Tab-separated table of C-alpha atoms in Angstrom:
chain	number	residue	atom	x	y	z
A	236	MET	CA	110.279	113.977	128.446
A	237	ASN	CA	111.184	110.702	127.475
A	238	THR	CA	108.439	109.560	129.956
A	239	ILE	CA	105.710	112.285	127.976
A	240	VAL	CA	107.149	110.717	124.906
A	241	ASN	CA	106.936	107.078	125.487
A	242	ARG	CA	103.303	107.927	127.374
A	243	PHE	CA	102.264	109.512	124.074
A	244	ALA	CA	104.452	107.107	121.201
A	245	SER	CA	101.858	105.605	119.198
A	246	PRO	CA	99.117	108.420	118.390
A	247	LEU	CA	102.788	110.337	117.803
A	248	GLU	CA	103.496	107.412	115.453
A	249	LEU	CA	99.946	107.625	113.548
A	250	ALA	CA	100.273	110.836	113.527
A	251	GLY	CA	103.694	110.884	111.796
A	252	ARG	CA	102.802	108.308	109.186
A	253	ILE	CA	99.414	110.392	108.155
A	254	LEU	CA	101.461	113.759	108.237
A	255	LEU	CA	103.562	111.731	105.808
A	256	ALA	CA	101.626	109.957	103.678
A	257	LEU	CA	99.817	113.683	103.652
A	258	ILE	CA	102.204	114.857	100.529
A	259	PHE	CA	101.810	111.869	98.330
A	260	VAL	CA	98.578	111.139	98.578
A	261	SER	CA	97.276	114.535	97.703
A	262	SER	CA	100.079	114.909	95.013
A	263	GLY	CA	98.708	111.513	93.234
A	264	LEU	CA	95.082	113.381	93.700
A	265	ASN	CA	96.133	116.721	91.539
A	266	LYS	CA	98.210	114.425	89.099
A	267	VAL	CA	94.939	112.879	88.069
A	268	GLY	CA	93.271	116.031	88.179
A	269	ALA	CA	96.457	117.632	85.996
A	270	TYR	CA	97.412	114.801	83.875
A	271	ALA	CA	97.573	115.944	80.356
A	272	GLY	CA	99.783	118.690	81.922
A	273	THR	CA	101.792	116.523	84.356
A	274	GLN	CA	102.428	114.365	81.612
A	275	ALA	CA	104.140	117.079	79.437
A	276	TYR	CA	105.979	118.500	82.454
A	277	MET	CA	107.624	115.053	82.691
A	278	GLU	CA	107.802	114.496	79.222
A	279	SER	CA	110.026	117.982	79.317
A	280	VAL	CA	112.495	117.129	81.655
A	281	GLY	CA	113.378	113.861	79.993
A	282	VAL	CA	110.766	111.492	81.697
A	283	PRO	CA	108.539	109.598	79.721
A	284	GLY	CA	104.868	110.675	80.428
A	285	GLY	CA	104.037	107.045	79.816
A	286	LEU	CA	105.125	106.396	83.435
A	287	LEU	CA	102.936	109.136	85.358
A	288	SER	CA	100.182	106.256	85.874
A	289	LEU	CA	103.009	104.329	87.639
A	290	VAL	CA	103.989	107.393	89.465
A	291	ILE	CA	99.739	107.960	90.625
A	292	LEU	CA	99.660	103.981	91.639
A	293	THR	CA	103.459	104.803	93.914
A	294	GLU	CA	102.238	108.329	95.459
A	295	LEU	CA	98.438	107.244	95.740
A	296	GLY	CA	98.772	103.384	97.098
A	297	GLY	CA	102.152	104.128	98.982
A	298	GLY	CA	100.873	107.218	101.031
A	299	LEU	CA	97.435	105.743	101.981
A	300	LEU	CA	99.376	101.679	102.761
A	301	LEU	CA	101.875	104.793	105.084
A	302	ALA	CA	98.896	106.235	106.602
A	303	ALA	CA	96.944	102.797	107.419
A	304	GLY	CA	100.125	101.072	108.774
A	305	LEU	CA	99.637	98.065	106.224
A	306	LEU	CA	103.166	97.140	104.642
A	307	THR	CA	104.430	99.527	106.317
A	308	ARG	CA	107.913	99.107	106.040
A	309	TRP	CA	107.508	98.244	102.163
A	310	ALA	CA	105.375	101.206	101.472
A	311	ALA	CA	108.075	103.744	103.271
A	312	LEU	CA	110.854	102.098	100.903
A	313	ALA	CA	109.068	102.399	97.746
A	314	LEU	CA	108.116	105.994	98.792
A	315	ALA	CA	111.500	107.099	100.216
A	316	GLY	CA	113.183	105.662	96.323
A	317	PHE	CA	110.516	107.641	94.543
A	318	THR	CA	111.248	110.512	96.500
A	319	LEU	CA	114.992	110.385	95.968
A	320	LEU	CA	114.576	109.962	92.206
A	321	ALA	CA	112.066	112.455	91.974
A	322	ALA	CA	114.879	115.203	93.851
A	323	VAL	CA	117.299	113.756	91.138
A	324	LEU	CA	115.390	113.771	88.193
A	325	PHE	CA	113.319	117.157	88.884
A	326	HIS	CA	114.646	119.322	91.454
A	327	ALA	CA	118.319	119.351	90.435
A	328	ASP	CA	118.744	122.772	89.456
A	329	PHE	CA	121.253	123.633	92.183
A	330	GLY	CA	121.478	127.150	90.530
A	331	ASN	CA	117.597	127.520	90.947
A	332	GLN	CA	117.274	128.327	95.060
A	333	MET	CA	113.489	127.116	94.620
A	334	GLN	CA	114.675	124.102	93.224
A	335	MET	CA	117.045	123.786	95.936
A	336	ILE	CA	114.268	123.921	98.421
A	337	MET	CA	112.668	120.934	96.541
A	338	PHE	CA	115.298	119.165	96.734
A	339	MET	CA	116.157	119.620	99.987
A	340	LYS	CA	112.411	119.260	101.048
A	341	ASN	CA	112.362	115.464	99.171
A	342	ILE	CA	115.624	114.511	100.936
A	343	THR	CA	113.540	115.451	104.171
A	344	ILE	CA	110.950	113.460	103.491
A	345	ALA	CA	113.240	110.714	102.534
A	346	GLY	CA	114.578	110.962	106.157
A	347	GLY	CA	111.498	110.521	107.531
A	348	LEU	CA	110.219	108.036	106.002
A	349	ALA	CA	113.664	106.292	106.509
A	350	VAL	CA	112.934	106.187	109.965
A	351	VAL	CA	109.471	104.943	109.145
A	352	LEU	CA	111.450	101.704	107.488
A	353	SER	CA	113.790	101.812	110.530
A	354	HIS	CA	111.222	101.528	113.316
A	355	GLY	CA	107.587	100.036	112.056
A	356	ALA	CA	104.664	101.585	111.813
A	357	GLY	CA	104.277	101.095	115.463
A	358	SER	CA	100.918	99.325	117.536
A	359	TRP	CA	98.474	102.020	116.290
A	360	SER	CA	98.513	100.431	112.779
A	361	VAL	CA	96.886	97.589	110.506
A	362	ASP	CA	100.667	95.791	110.299
A	363	ALA	CA	99.740	95.254	114.318
A	364	VAL	CA	96.220	94.369	114.355
A	365	LEU	CA	97.632	92.015	111.346
A	366	ALA	CA	100.497	90.493	114.072
A	367	ARG	CA	98.459	90.120	117.224
A	368	ARG	CA	95.683	87.957	115.173
A	369	ARG	CA	98.672	86.021	114.033
A	370	GLY	CA	99.605	86.129	117.759
A	371	THR	CA	103.519	87.438	116.971
A	372	SER	CA	104.612	90.701	117.697
A	373	VAL	CA	105.540	94.161	115.502
A	374	GLN	CA	109.173	94.714	115.945
A	375	HIS	CA	109.476	98.649	116.575
A	376	ALA	CA	113.403	99.558	116.460
A	377	GLY	CA	114.021	96.121	117.168
A	378	LYS	CA	111.411	95.445	119.994
A	379	PRO	CA	108.151	93.632	120.087
A	380	VAL	CA	105.091	95.518	120.310
A	381	SER	CA	102.552	94.649	121.850
């Protein structure tokens, strides 16, 4: 099993980053399309609606950076923090089963982002291309990736 995983590590890392990024990019785009409604929802739970532009920038920008593997660790850190904050602010009604599921979904996504933060983007990423141009290597799980 380990040999198979090692053989396909680069495409798996790329696929994992893209799959994690999808939820943020699609959510950011949905917020753009439903700006007023999203702003009203934020305000209904006590979050200033004026922060919506920052939320959209975080989701779209962070999601696209994550997918591309550019500034990957910073994007993963920002998105993990954002996701944990959203869990606490919007989904902490543990008496409501759907909100509990949404809370756990956010915690799980933050866990996936923690793995990306720890391991980096991998060799199929813009970070790796830039590192090769600089003549350095990208760290992956504490080991250089060529």
